Short mmCIF file of C-alpha atoms in Angstrom, two decimals:
data_model
loop_
_atom_site.label_atom_id
_atom_site.label_comp_id
_atom_site.label_asym_id
_atom_site.label_seq_id
_atom_site.Cartn_x
_atom_site.Cartn_y
_atom_site.Cartn_z
CA MET A 1 -63.39 -109.14 17.08
CA SER A 2 -60.85 -106.69 17.04
CA MET A 3 -59.10 -108.19 13.85
CA ASN A 4 -62.45 -107.67 11.88
CA LYS A 5 -62.39 -103.88 12.84
CA THR A 6 -58.68 -103.91 11.76
CA HIS A 7 -59.68 -105.50 8.45
CA ARG A 8 -62.17 -103.08 7.86
CA HIS A 9 -59.91 -99.98 8.54
CA LEU A 10 -57.29 -101.72 6.32
CA ALA A 11 -59.90 -101.92 3.26
CA VAL A 12 -60.88 -98.20 3.86
CA LEU A 13 -57.20 -97.44 3.83
CA ALA A 14 -56.70 -99.24 0.60
CA GLY A 15 -59.62 -97.67 -1.05
CA ILE A 16 -59.00 -93.97 -0.62
CA LEU A 17 -55.14 -94.10 -0.62
CA LEU A 18 -53.59 -90.61 -0.96
CA VAL A 19 -56.81 -89.10 -2.05
CA ALA A 20 -58.52 -87.57 1.08
CA GLN A 21 -57.52 -84.25 2.14
CA ALA A 22 -56.74 -83.54 5.59
CA GLN A 23 -58.55 -81.05 7.48
CA SER A 24 -57.25 -78.43 10.04
CA ALA A 25 -57.86 -79.09 13.52
CA GLN A 26 -61.16 -78.27 15.20
CA ALA A 27 -61.04 -77.45 18.92
CA TYR A 28 -63.70 -80.00 20.37
CA VAL A 29 -62.53 -83.09 18.54
CA ASP A 30 -59.89 -84.87 20.65
CA PRO A 31 -57.07 -86.00 18.29
CA GLY A 32 -56.70 -89.10 20.69
CA SER A 33 -59.70 -90.84 19.31
CA ALA A 34 -57.96 -90.96 16.03
CA SER A 35 -55.06 -92.17 17.35
CA ILE A 36 -56.60 -95.37 18.63
CA ILE A 37 -57.36 -96.30 14.91
CA VAL A 38 -54.02 -95.37 13.87
CA THR A 39 -52.11 -97.30 16.49
CA ALA A 40 -54.22 -100.36 15.57
CA ILE A 41 -53.52 -100.14 12.00
CA LEU A 42 -49.92 -99.63 12.17
CA GLY A 43 -49.61 -101.92 15.04
CA ALA A 44 -51.41 -104.81 12.85
CA PHE A 45 -48.71 -104.32 10.20
CA ALA A 46 -45.91 -104.10 12.79
CA ALA A 47 -47.19 -107.50 14.74
CA VAL A 48 -46.48 -109.30 11.43
CA GLY A 49 -42.95 -108.26 11.59
CA TYR A 50 -42.25 -108.65 15.31
CA THR A 51 -43.85 -112.13 15.55
CA ALA A 52 -41.59 -113.12 12.42
CA ARG A 53 -38.58 -111.78 14.43
CA LEU A 54 -39.49 -113.58 17.59
CA TYR A 55 -39.63 -116.96 15.44
CA VAL A 56 -36.35 -116.34 13.69
CA ALA A 57 -34.87 -115.49 17.06
CA LYS A 58 -36.29 -118.93 18.53
CA VAL A 59 -35.11 -120.74 15.52
CA LYS A 60 -31.43 -119.39 15.72
CA ASN A 61 -31.52 -120.07 19.26
CA PHE A 62 -32.93 -123.80 18.60
CA PHE A 63 -29.82 -124.36 16.15
CA LYS A 64 -27.49 -122.84 18.62
CA LYS A 65 -28.19 -125.39 21.32
CA ASP A 66 -28.26 -128.16 18.69
CA LYS A 67 -24.59 -127.22 17.44
CA LYS A 68 -23.28 -127.00 21.05
CA ALA A 69 -24.81 -130.31 22.00
CA GLY A 70 -22.96 -131.74 19.07
CA ASP A 71 -19.48 -130.21 19.86
CA ILE A 72 -19.58 -131.81 23.12
CA GLN A 73 -20.10 -135.33 21.68
CA MET B 1 -41.81 -68.68 55.83
CA LYS B 2 -38.30 -70.64 55.95
CA HIS B 3 -39.12 -73.77 54.74
CA VAL B 4 -41.71 -73.17 52.09
CA ALA B 5 -40.98 -74.87 48.99
CA LEU B 6 -42.21 -72.83 45.91
CA PRO B 7 -43.81 -74.66 43.12
CA ILE B 8 -42.07 -74.75 40.01
CA ASN B 9 -44.10 -72.69 36.94
CA GLY B 10 -43.67 -75.20 34.35
CA SER B 11 -45.04 -78.29 36.40
CA PHE B 12 -48.58 -77.71 36.32
CA ARG B 13 -50.09 -80.02 33.42
CA ASP B 14 -50.41 -83.31 35.60
CA PRO B 15 -52.80 -83.01 38.24
CA ALA B 16 -51.62 -86.06 40.02
CA ASN B 17 -48.22 -84.39 40.72
CA ARG B 18 -46.65 -81.13 41.13
CA VAL B 19 -42.69 -80.17 41.33
CA TYR B 20 -41.31 -77.89 44.12
CA GLU B 21 -38.12 -76.06 44.43
CA HIS B 22 -36.61 -75.63 48.09
CA GLU B 23 -33.22 -74.17 48.65
CA GLY B 24 -31.73 -76.03 45.64
CA ARG B 25 -33.59 -79.27 46.01
CA ILE B 26 -36.03 -80.68 43.86
CA LEU B 27 -39.25 -82.15 45.50
CA ARG B 28 -42.35 -83.52 43.97
CA GLY B 29 -45.81 -83.75 45.67
CA VAL B 30 -47.76 -86.62 44.56
CA THR B 31 -51.23 -88.12 44.89
CA SER B 32 -51.72 -91.42 46.53
CA ALA B 33 -52.24 -93.10 43.38
CA ALA B 34 -48.91 -91.66 42.04
CA LEU B 35 -47.11 -92.54 45.31
CA GLU B 36 -48.26 -96.38 45.11
CA ASN B 37 -46.99 -96.43 41.59
CA PHE B 38 -43.70 -94.89 42.57
CA LYS B 39 -43.36 -97.62 45.28
CA ALA B 40 -44.04 -100.50 42.62
CA LEU B 41 -41.80 -98.65 40.12
CA GLU B 42 -38.96 -98.71 42.45
CA GLN B 43 -38.85 -102.32 42.83
CA SER B 44 -38.90 -103.10 39.27
CA ALA B 45 -35.86 -104.36 37.28
CA PHE B 46 -35.85 -102.05 34.47
CA PHE B 47 -36.21 -98.98 36.49
CA LYS B 48 -33.27 -99.97 38.95
CA ASP B 49 -31.22 -100.83 35.62
CA TYR B 50 -31.95 -97.49 34.09
CA VAL B 51 -31.27 -95.25 37.30
CA GLU B 52 -27.96 -97.40 37.62
CA ARG B 53 -27.00 -96.32 34.22
CA GLY B 54 -27.70 -92.90 34.87
CA LEU B 55 -30.55 -92.75 32.23
CA ILE B 56 -33.24 -92.06 34.89
CA VAL B 57 -32.93 -89.46 37.46
CA ARG B 58 -32.15 -90.88 40.78
CA THR B 59 -35.45 -90.52 42.93
CA THR B 60 -36.21 -91.38 46.47
CA LEU B 61 -39.22 -90.86 48.89
CA ALA B 62 -38.46 -87.74 50.69
CA ASP B 63 -37.96 -88.27 54.53
CA PRO B 64 -41.48 -87.27 56.18
CA ALA B 65 -39.54 -85.26 58.97
CA ASP B 66 -37.93 -83.15 56.44
CA GLU B 67 -39.43 -79.53 56.76
CA ALA B 68 -39.71 -78.67 53.15
CA ALA B 69 -41.65 -81.93 52.45
CA LYS B 70 -43.86 -81.33 55.41
CA GLY B 71 -44.94 -78.01 53.94
CA ILE B 72 -45.59 -80.05 50.60
CA LEU B 73 -47.58 -82.43 52.37
CA ALA B 74 -49.57 -79.75 54.04
CA GLN B 75 -50.64 -78.65 50.65
CA GLY B 76 -52.86 -81.86 50.48
CA TRP B 77 -50.24 -84.12 48.54
CA ALA B 78 -50.12 -87.76 49.82
CA GLY B 79 -46.42 -88.20 49.65
CA VAL B 80 -43.54 -86.46 48.58
CA LEU B 81 -40.38 -87.59 46.22
CA ALA B 82 -36.90 -86.10 46.06
CA HIS B 83 -35.28 -85.95 42.83
CA GLU B 84 -31.65 -85.67 42.11
CA ARG B 85 -31.15 -82.20 40.68
CA VAL B 86 -30.27 -81.73 37.25
CA PRO B 87 -27.85 -78.93 37.17
CA LEU B 88 -28.32 -77.19 33.64
CA ILE B 89 -32.05 -77.16 32.05
CA SER B 90 -32.15 -77.13 28.47
CA TYR B 91 -35.09 -77.32 25.86
CA PRO B 92 -35.51 -79.31 22.69
CA TYR B 93 -35.40 -76.29 20.58
CA GLU B 94 -31.69 -75.80 21.98
CA TRP B 95 -30.72 -79.33 21.15
CA THR B 96 -28.98 -80.59 17.69
CA PHE B 97 -30.14 -83.14 15.61
CA SER B 98 -28.48 -85.85 17.22
CA MET B 99 -29.39 -84.82 20.82
CA LEU B 100 -33.10 -84.73 19.87
CA LYS B 101 -32.57 -88.37 18.21
CA ASP B 102 -30.83 -89.69 21.31
CA ALA B 103 -33.51 -88.37 23.46
CA ALA B 104 -36.08 -90.07 21.29
CA LEU B 105 -34.09 -93.46 21.59
CA LEU B 106 -34.16 -93.16 25.39
CA GLN B 107 -37.77 -92.55 25.35
CA LEU B 108 -38.47 -95.71 23.04
CA ASP B 109 -36.03 -97.70 24.75
CA LEU B 110 -37.73 -97.00 28.30
CA LEU B 111 -41.13 -97.62 26.99
CA GLU B 112 -40.06 -101.05 25.37
CA SER B 113 -38.44 -102.05 28.83
CA GLY B 114 -41.20 -100.84 30.78
CA ILE B 115 -44.10 -102.66 28.71
CA LYS B 116 -42.17 -105.92 28.87
CA GLU B 117 -42.36 -105.75 32.95
CA GLY B 118 -46.18 -104.32 32.85
CA TRP B 119 -45.40 -100.58 33.00
CA THR B 120 -46.20 -97.98 30.24
CA ILE B 121 -45.23 -94.28 29.83
CA LYS B 122 -48.26 -92.18 29.71
CA ASP B 123 -46.73 -89.57 27.79
CA SER B 124 -43.95 -88.92 25.29
CA THR B 125 -42.38 -85.42 25.26
CA PRO B 126 -38.61 -84.18 25.01
CA PHE B 127 -39.43 -81.88 27.84
CA ASN B 128 -39.37 -85.03 30.21
CA ILE B 129 -35.70 -85.49 29.26
CA GLN B 130 -32.66 -83.34 30.41
CA PHE B 131 -29.07 -83.68 29.43
CA VAL B 132 -26.52 -83.97 31.98
CA GLY B 133 -23.19 -83.13 30.10
CA ALA B 134 -24.02 -85.14 26.78
CA LYS B 135 -26.11 -87.60 28.27
CA PRO B 136 -30.04 -87.62 28.14
CA VAL B 137 -31.67 -88.51 31.41
CA PHE B 138 -35.48 -89.10 31.96
CA ILE B 139 -36.81 -86.82 34.62
CA ASP B 140 -40.50 -87.25 34.79
CA ILE B 141 -41.05 -90.13 37.19
CA PRO B 142 -44.77 -90.02 37.38
CA SER B 143 -45.14 -90.59 33.87
CA PHE B 144 -44.69 -94.28 34.42
CA GLU B 145 -47.77 -96.18 35.01
CA PRO B 146 -48.99 -99.65 35.38
CA ARG B 147 -49.99 -100.77 32.17
CA GLU B 148 -53.27 -102.45 31.33
CA GLN B 149 -53.88 -105.70 29.41
CA GLY B 150 -54.22 -104.79 25.77
CA GLU B 151 -53.52 -101.14 26.21
CA HIS B 152 -52.49 -99.44 23.05
CA TRP B 153 -49.46 -97.02 22.87
CA ALA B 154 -51.45 -93.96 23.81
CA ALA B 155 -48.59 -91.49 23.69
CA TYR B 156 -47.89 -92.41 20.10
CA ARG B 157 -49.24 -89.26 18.55
CA GLN B 158 -47.45 -87.23 20.96
CA PHE B 159 -44.24 -88.98 20.23
CA CYS B 160 -44.78 -88.34 16.50
CA MET B 161 -45.43 -84.51 17.28
CA LEU B 162 -42.59 -83.77 19.43
CA PHE B 163 -40.00 -86.24 18.43
CA LEU B 164 -40.57 -88.03 15.23
CA TYR B 165 -41.85 -85.21 12.88
CA PRO B 166 -39.10 -82.61 13.85
CA LEU B 167 -36.36 -85.41 13.12
CA MET B 168 -38.00 -86.15 9.95
CA LEU B 169 -37.93 -82.36 8.76
CA LYS B 170 -34.06 -82.63 9.33
CA ALA B 171 -33.21 -85.92 8.15
CA HIS B 172 -35.58 -85.90 5.06
CA LEU B 173 -35.85 -82.24 4.01
CA GLY B 174 -32.80 -80.59 5.55
CA LEU B 175 -34.92 -78.22 7.65
CA ASP B 176 -34.03 -77.01 11.06
CA PHE B 177 -36.63 -78.18 13.65
CA GLN B 178 -35.47 -75.89 16.29
CA PRO B 179 -37.47 -72.68 15.37
CA VAL B 180 -40.47 -75.14 14.77
CA LEU B 181 -40.17 -76.48 18.24
CA ARG B 182 -39.66 -73.12 19.75
CA SER B 183 -42.83 -71.73 18.42
CA ASN B 184 -45.10 -75.04 18.59
CA LEU B 185 -44.40 -76.33 22.17
CA ASP B 186 -46.69 -79.18 21.71
CA GLY B 187 -44.93 -80.04 18.22
CA LEU B 188 -46.31 -80.50 14.86
CA THR B 189 -49.70 -82.14 14.21
CA PRO B 190 -49.82 -84.92 11.51
CA SER B 191 -51.81 -82.53 9.39
CA GLU B 192 -49.23 -79.86 9.88
CA ALA B 193 -46.50 -82.36 9.06
CA SER B 194 -48.13 -83.64 5.89
CA ARG B 195 -47.89 -79.95 4.43
CA TYR B 196 -44.09 -80.47 4.33
CA PHE B 197 -44.21 -83.96 2.61
CA LYS B 198 -46.09 -83.27 -0.48
CA GLY B 199 -45.27 -84.84 -4.00
CA THR B 200 -42.50 -87.35 -4.03
CA LYS B 201 -41.48 -86.27 -0.37
CA ARG B 202 -44.38 -88.69 0.78
CA PHE B 203 -42.20 -91.76 -0.28
CA LYS B 204 -39.53 -90.94 2.13
CA LYS B 205 -38.88 -93.45 5.10
CA GLY B 206 -41.63 -93.23 7.47
CA VAL B 207 -43.89 -90.75 6.14
CA THR B 208 -46.65 -92.71 4.85
CA SER B 209 -47.15 -94.74 7.94
CA HIS B 210 -46.65 -92.07 10.49
CA ILE B 211 -47.64 -88.92 8.72
CA THR B 212 -49.97 -89.69 5.85
CA VAL B 213 -52.02 -92.16 7.30
CA PRO B 214 -52.81 -90.46 10.60
CA ALA B 215 -53.31 -87.03 8.93
CA MET B 216 -55.98 -88.97 6.52
CA ILE B 217 -57.74 -90.72 9.37
CA GLU B 218 -57.57 -87.60 11.72
CA GLY B 219 -59.13 -85.56 8.70
CA ARG B 220 -62.02 -88.26 8.56
CA VAL B 221 -62.67 -88.28 12.30
CA GLU B 222 -62.90 -84.74 12.41
CA SER B 223 -65.17 -84.18 9.38
CA SER B 224 -67.68 -86.61 10.94
CA GLU B 225 -67.47 -84.99 14.36
CA LYS B 226 -66.92 -81.35 13.66
CA ASP B 227 -69.47 -78.59 14.80
CA ARG B 228 -72.58 -79.86 16.40
CA ALA B 229 -72.06 -83.58 15.60
CA PRO B 230 -71.64 -85.50 18.73
CA ALA B 231 -68.07 -87.31 19.57
CA LYS B 232 -67.92 -91.20 19.32
CA LYS B 233 -66.52 -92.59 22.33
CA ARG B 234 -64.00 -94.68 21.39
CA ASP B 235 -62.83 -97.29 23.72
CA SER B 236 -59.45 -98.49 23.25
CA LEU B 237 -59.50 -101.54 21.12
CA LYS B 238 -57.54 -104.28 22.88
CA GLN B 239 -54.27 -104.41 21.10
CA SER B 240 -51.94 -107.51 21.56
CA ASP B 241 -48.40 -107.10 22.69
CA ALA B 242 -47.13 -108.03 19.32
CA MET B 243 -48.98 -104.93 18.07
CA VAL B 244 -47.87 -102.67 20.53
CA LEU B 245 -44.22 -103.81 20.89
CA GLY B 246 -44.04 -104.11 17.30
CA LEU B 247 -44.85 -100.50 16.65
CA VAL B 248 -42.55 -99.43 19.14
CA GLN B 249 -39.60 -101.31 17.87
CA SER B 250 -40.59 -100.35 14.17
CA MET B 251 -40.51 -96.59 15.49
CA LYS B 252 -36.84 -97.34 17.10
CA ARG B 253 -35.57 -98.76 13.95
CA LEU B 254 -37.15 -95.83 11.95
CA VAL B 255 -35.65 -93.33 14.26
CA GLN B 256 -32.43 -95.00 14.18
CA SER B 257 -32.15 -94.86 10.42
CA LEU B 258 -32.75 -90.94 10.37
CA GLN B 259 -29.47 -89.38 9.61
CA SER B 260 -28.33 -85.82 9.23
CA PRO B 261 -24.75 -85.79 8.35
CA ILE B 262 -22.55 -82.80 9.26
CA ARG B 263 -21.82 -80.70 6.25
CA HIS B 264 -18.46 -78.78 6.08
CA THR B 265 -19.59 -75.24 6.99
CA GLU B 266 -17.57 -72.21 7.83
CA TRP B 267 -17.79 -73.26 11.35
CA SER B 268 -17.85 -76.82 11.49
CA GLU B 269 -14.21 -77.16 10.30
CA TYR B 270 -13.08 -73.82 12.10
CA ALA B 271 -10.90 -75.56 14.59
CA ASN B 272 -8.71 -76.32 11.51
CA THR B 273 -9.27 -73.50 9.28
CA HIS B 274 -9.32 -70.35 11.68
CA SER B 275 -6.96 -67.49 10.91
CA TYR B 276 -4.63 -68.05 13.76
CA GLU B 277 -0.95 -69.32 13.32
CA GLN B 278 0.02 -72.03 15.75
CA GLN B 279 1.89 -69.75 17.90
CA ALA B 280 -0.97 -67.21 18.44
CA PHE B 281 -3.13 -70.03 19.17
CA GLU B 282 -0.97 -71.27 21.87
CA ALA B 283 -1.13 -67.98 23.35
CA LYS B 284 -4.73 -67.83 23.21
CA LEU B 285 -4.90 -71.22 24.86
CA ALA B 286 -2.56 -70.43 27.76
CA PHE B 287 -4.41 -66.94 28.26
CA VAL B 288 -7.60 -68.94 28.78
CA ARG B 289 -6.14 -71.43 30.90
CA ASN B 290 -4.58 -69.07 33.38
CA ALA B 291 -7.75 -67.46 33.49
CA ALA B 292 -9.72 -70.43 34.35
CA LYS B 293 -7.58 -71.78 36.76
CA THR B 294 -7.82 -68.79 39.27
CA SER B 295 -10.91 -70.63 40.70
CA HIS B 296 -13.07 -73.63 40.63
CA TRP B 297 -16.23 -72.59 38.94
CA GLY B 298 -19.63 -74.19 39.44
CA THR B 299 -20.87 -73.23 35.92
CA ALA B 300 -18.93 -72.02 33.02
CA TRP B 301 -20.26 -70.70 29.48
CA ASP B 302 -18.44 -70.85 26.51
CA ILE B 303 -20.42 -68.53 24.24
CA GLY B 304 -19.59 -68.57 20.56
CA GLY B 305 -17.90 -71.85 21.57
CA ASN B 306 -17.81 -73.56 18.19
CA THR B 307 -16.74 -77.14 18.35
CA GLY B 308 -15.49 -76.62 22.24
CA THR B 309 -11.93 -76.32 22.13
CA PHE B 310 -11.83 -73.87 24.92
CA SER B 311 -14.87 -75.51 26.78
CA LYS B 312 -12.44 -78.11 27.26
CA ILE B 313 -10.16 -75.98 28.99
CA CYS B 314 -12.75 -74.59 31.07
CA ALA B 315 -14.22 -78.13 31.97
CA GLU B 316 -11.06 -78.92 33.72
CA TYR B 317 -11.77 -76.13 36.34
CA SER B 318 -15.68 -76.39 36.45
CA ASP B 319 -18.33 -78.70 37.69
CA ARG B 320 -20.19 -78.08 34.33
CA VAL B 321 -20.01 -76.26 31.13
CA ILE B 322 -22.55 -74.96 28.52
CA THR B 323 -21.05 -74.41 25.09
CA VAL B 324 -23.49 -72.31 22.89
CA ASP B 325 -23.12 -71.60 19.46
CA GLY B 326 -25.18 -70.46 16.42
CA ASP B 327 -23.71 -73.29 13.97
CA HIS B 328 -25.59 -76.31 14.11
CA ASP B 329 -22.87 -78.42 12.63
CA ALA B 330 -20.21 -77.24 14.93
CA VAL B 331 -22.35 -77.94 18.20
CA GLU B 332 -23.48 -81.17 16.57
CA LYS B 333 -19.63 -82.27 16.09
CA LEU B 334 -19.02 -81.23 19.85
CA TYR B 335 -22.04 -83.41 20.90
CA LEU B 336 -21.06 -86.43 18.99
CA GLY B 337 -17.37 -86.01 20.29
CA GLU B 338 -18.53 -85.64 23.95
CA LYS B 339 -21.36 -88.39 23.67
CA GLY B 340 -18.93 -91.24 24.66
CA ASN B 341 -17.28 -89.28 27.46
CA ALA B 342 -19.08 -90.84 30.70
CA ALA B 343 -17.33 -87.99 32.80
CA GLY B 344 -18.42 -85.36 30.38
CA LYS B 345 -19.22 -82.12 31.85
CA ILE B 346 -19.93 -80.15 28.72
CA LEU B 347 -23.48 -79.61 27.49
CA PRO B 348 -23.65 -78.30 23.74
CA LEU B 349 -26.47 -76.04 22.86
CA TYR B 350 -27.45 -74.75 19.51
CA MET B 351 -28.79 -71.36 20.02
CA ASN B 352 -28.25 -67.77 18.32
CA LEU B 353 -26.74 -65.42 21.00
CA ALA B 354 -28.58 -62.50 19.26
CA ASN B 355 -31.89 -64.14 19.84
CA PRO B 356 -31.65 -66.52 22.80
CA SER B 357 -34.53 -68.63 23.87
CA PRO B 358 -37.29 -66.43 25.50
CA ASN B 359 -39.62 -67.02 28.29
CA GLN B 360 -42.63 -68.60 26.89
CA GLY B 361 -45.45 -71.19 27.20
CA TRP B 362 -48.52 -70.49 29.55
CA ALA B 363 -48.52 -67.11 31.19
CA GLY B 364 -45.04 -66.67 29.48
CA THR B 365 -43.40 -68.46 32.53
CA GLU B 366 -43.89 -72.21 31.81
CA ARG B 367 -40.74 -72.46 29.80
CA LEU B 368 -38.08 -70.13 31.04
CA GLY B 369 -35.71 -68.05 29.01
CA PHE B 370 -32.09 -69.19 28.66
CA THR B 371 -30.67 -66.59 31.10
CA ASP B 372 -33.41 -67.15 33.52
CA ARG B 373 -32.96 -70.93 33.96
CA ASN B 374 -29.19 -71.12 33.87
CA SER B 375 -26.64 -68.59 35.25
CA PRO B 376 -22.69 -68.87 34.79
CA ASP B 377 -19.86 -68.10 37.36
CA PHE B 378 -17.23 -67.80 34.61
CA VAL B 379 -17.88 -66.84 30.85
CA VAL B 380 -15.50 -67.20 27.81
CA CYS B 381 -16.58 -64.91 24.92
CA LEU B 382 -13.65 -65.55 22.18
CA ALA B 383 -13.88 -64.21 18.53
CA LEU B 384 -17.61 -63.34 19.07
CA ILE B 385 -17.99 -59.63 19.33
CA HIS B 386 -17.25 -58.92 15.89
CA HIS B 387 -20.23 -60.98 14.69
CA ILE B 388 -22.35 -59.69 17.44
CA SER B 389 -21.57 -55.98 16.49
CA LEU B 390 -21.04 -56.08 12.67
CA SER B 391 -23.51 -58.92 11.59
CA ALA B 392 -25.98 -58.79 14.17
CA ASN B 393 -25.66 -54.94 14.61
CA VAL B 394 -25.75 -55.14 18.31
CA PRO B 395 -23.71 -52.00 19.58
CA ILE B 396 -20.42 -52.91 21.86
CA PRO B 397 -22.18 -51.17 24.89
CA LEU B 398 -25.19 -53.02 24.55
CA PHE B 399 -23.67 -56.28 24.28
CA LEU B 400 -21.05 -55.64 27.04
CA GLU B 401 -24.05 -54.61 29.45
CA TRP B 402 -25.71 -58.02 28.70
CA LEU B 403 -22.50 -59.78 29.48
CA ARG B 404 -22.17 -57.57 32.61
CA SER B 405 -25.94 -58.59 33.59
CA LEU B 406 -24.66 -62.31 34.09
CA ASP B 407 -22.51 -61.21 36.80
CA ALA B 408 -19.80 -63.52 36.35
CA LYS B 409 -15.93 -63.16 35.76
CA LEU B 410 -15.07 -63.06 31.96
CA VAL B 411 -12.67 -63.68 29.26
CA ILE B 412 -13.27 -61.78 26.10
CA GLU B 413 -11.38 -61.31 23.02
CA PHE B 414 -11.64 -58.12 20.92
CA VAL B 415 -11.18 -58.51 17.14
CA ASP B 416 -9.99 -54.95 15.94
CA ARG B 417 -10.73 -53.53 12.54
CA PRO B 418 -7.24 -54.19 10.98
CA ASP B 419 -7.85 -58.06 11.28
CA GLU B 420 -8.70 -59.92 8.34
CA MET B 421 -12.04 -61.21 9.68
CA VAL B 422 -13.22 -57.83 10.51
CA GLN B 423 -12.03 -56.82 6.92
CA LYS B 424 -14.09 -59.61 5.59
CA LEU B 425 -17.31 -58.91 7.34
CA LEU B 426 -17.04 -55.22 6.47
CA LEU B 427 -15.97 -55.56 2.90
CA ASN B 428 -19.40 -55.42 1.23
CA LYS B 429 -21.33 -53.44 3.67
CA LYS B 430 -22.39 -49.96 3.31
CA GLU B 431 -22.15 -48.99 6.91
CA LYS B 432 -18.67 -49.06 8.23
CA TYR B 433 -19.27 -48.94 11.97
CA PRO B 434 -16.96 -46.25 13.13
CA ASP B 435 -17.78 -46.91 16.76
CA TYR B 436 -16.33 -50.30 16.60
CA ASN B 437 -12.75 -49.97 17.47
CA MET B 438 -10.43 -50.77 20.28
CA ASP B 439 -10.41 -47.67 22.21
CA ALA B 440 -14.14 -47.61 22.37
CA PHE B 441 -14.25 -51.03 23.34
CA GLU B 442 -11.90 -50.79 25.91
CA ARG B 443 -13.76 -47.53 27.27
CA GLU B 444 -16.96 -49.46 27.48
CA LEU B 445 -15.32 -52.65 29.01
CA ASN B 446 -13.86 -50.46 31.89
CA ALA B 447 -17.02 -48.76 32.71
CA ARG B 448 -18.49 -52.06 33.65
CA PHE B 449 -15.73 -54.29 34.61
CA ARG B 450 -12.18 -54.40 36.29
CA ILE B 451 -9.41 -55.68 34.15
CA ILE B 452 -7.44 -58.26 35.70
CA GLU B 453 -5.21 -59.26 33.00
CA SER B 454 -4.96 -58.52 29.27
CA GLN B 455 -2.98 -59.53 26.26
CA ASP B 456 -2.17 -58.74 22.67
CA LEU B 457 -2.72 -61.54 20.14
CA LYS B 458 -2.16 -61.71 16.60
CA GLY B 459 0.34 -58.67 16.52
CA GLY B 460 -2.26 -56.22 17.94
CA HIS B 461 -5.10 -57.13 15.69
CA ARG B 462 -6.69 -58.69 18.66
CA ARG B 463 -6.62 -58.43 22.49
CA ILE B 464 -7.82 -60.71 24.94
CA TYR B 465 -8.92 -59.79 28.28
CA PHE B 466 -9.67 -61.44 31.80
CA CYS B 467 -11.87 -59.34 33.80
CA GLU B 468 -14.70 -59.37 36.59
CA PRO B 469 -17.95 -57.29 37.09
CA LYS B 470 -17.48 -53.98 38.77
#
């Protein structure tokens, strides 16, 4: 469910890239509400790299163990 | 009223706790929820590790029998924490680029380690970090809270406003962030930051993700909710650990990559290019050392201390030293040198002595001025007065009055008119400062201080004095 929302936000982003003009802050709108959307978008991108790094580390570790076993023999 | 602990002015924003001071001790009244959090936090591996490494301030539960703690409990708090006192207080607008960067990296390190053990840090402000010597230490213990499953990085925006954008201003645009932070105690909003990064500057590292995108989204949220339109309640979308940790780690990589190399300024190379010959310089070093070793000082100040040559001498005879200079790269050089020093006593600060940090924040007392939050026992003021009087136009009596108000023993060097540095300063000025001369200086000095020792330097062009307040 959350991924659909994220996809929607990404589509919006792609469509309006660099065109919208940021408005100055109005006192009653809590900036935190936008922050939830921002961290979701940035987090979605960052998660890709994070997961990839995790797998690379696992693969490296796997090969290290194998090499050690080979040396003993 | 002997055991009444007084609340500290700057500590009021978090309703779950309040910091008090009593006879030099730092105590914190906390609610029952905050107390339970602390008890759990104390047991966690990452917390113990960071405390051990001196990166989180040592904190214990206060003895309930303690009189001051009892007084705090009587105010309605459920518990009292006792913090090890950080002896010198400084603010991010007094830090150099690398100091703010190291503070940011500490914040991110703590956050990442915490998240991996089920904790989060609910805010993200450099005011929660203090420097002990040249080492950043996290001081706001109640900021640690148990993390809910799927919770996003709630303090991301605050991190950007107070850490990232100031660092980016300096790294990408060469703009000093200190005046910006001094005026904007909450930092820069994404919208404000975006105004600095127009045109091709948008493509600098991290700008699109952390300035352009947030500014755009905030703009759209505001325009849909401004004036009479109702605010939408946005429940935190559940985010996976990969998303949250991924963002924190990518932020860490971004901050690591931000650089602001030291340029060769008139002052950063001063230790090599000053106008002293070796013999005269040795004489000056000896005089300062002889004055410093007359006592053991709690706090020493080296004002106009440049890259800290004389601060290091003071450090041998003091518990702690503050080096203040108005040249960023000189202070940065000192900081980078002191960083590796585990037993470091020197806190380098970047500040214009003719305009030191003022009292500000809520009611003008939330963030104290420089001289209100730190006070010296021993002050070293070398080769500074000609800049204060001739460049900053502060007359000698006024400057000496300020030094006298510090109520500390003083080593001061007067640079007389014939000196080539004074000649350089006066060369293209219309005003010739007739009141700037050694007789006038000694008269003003004698009116406020008792001279213990003095010596000619550089063949009489300069004179150095060791004196005590009258």
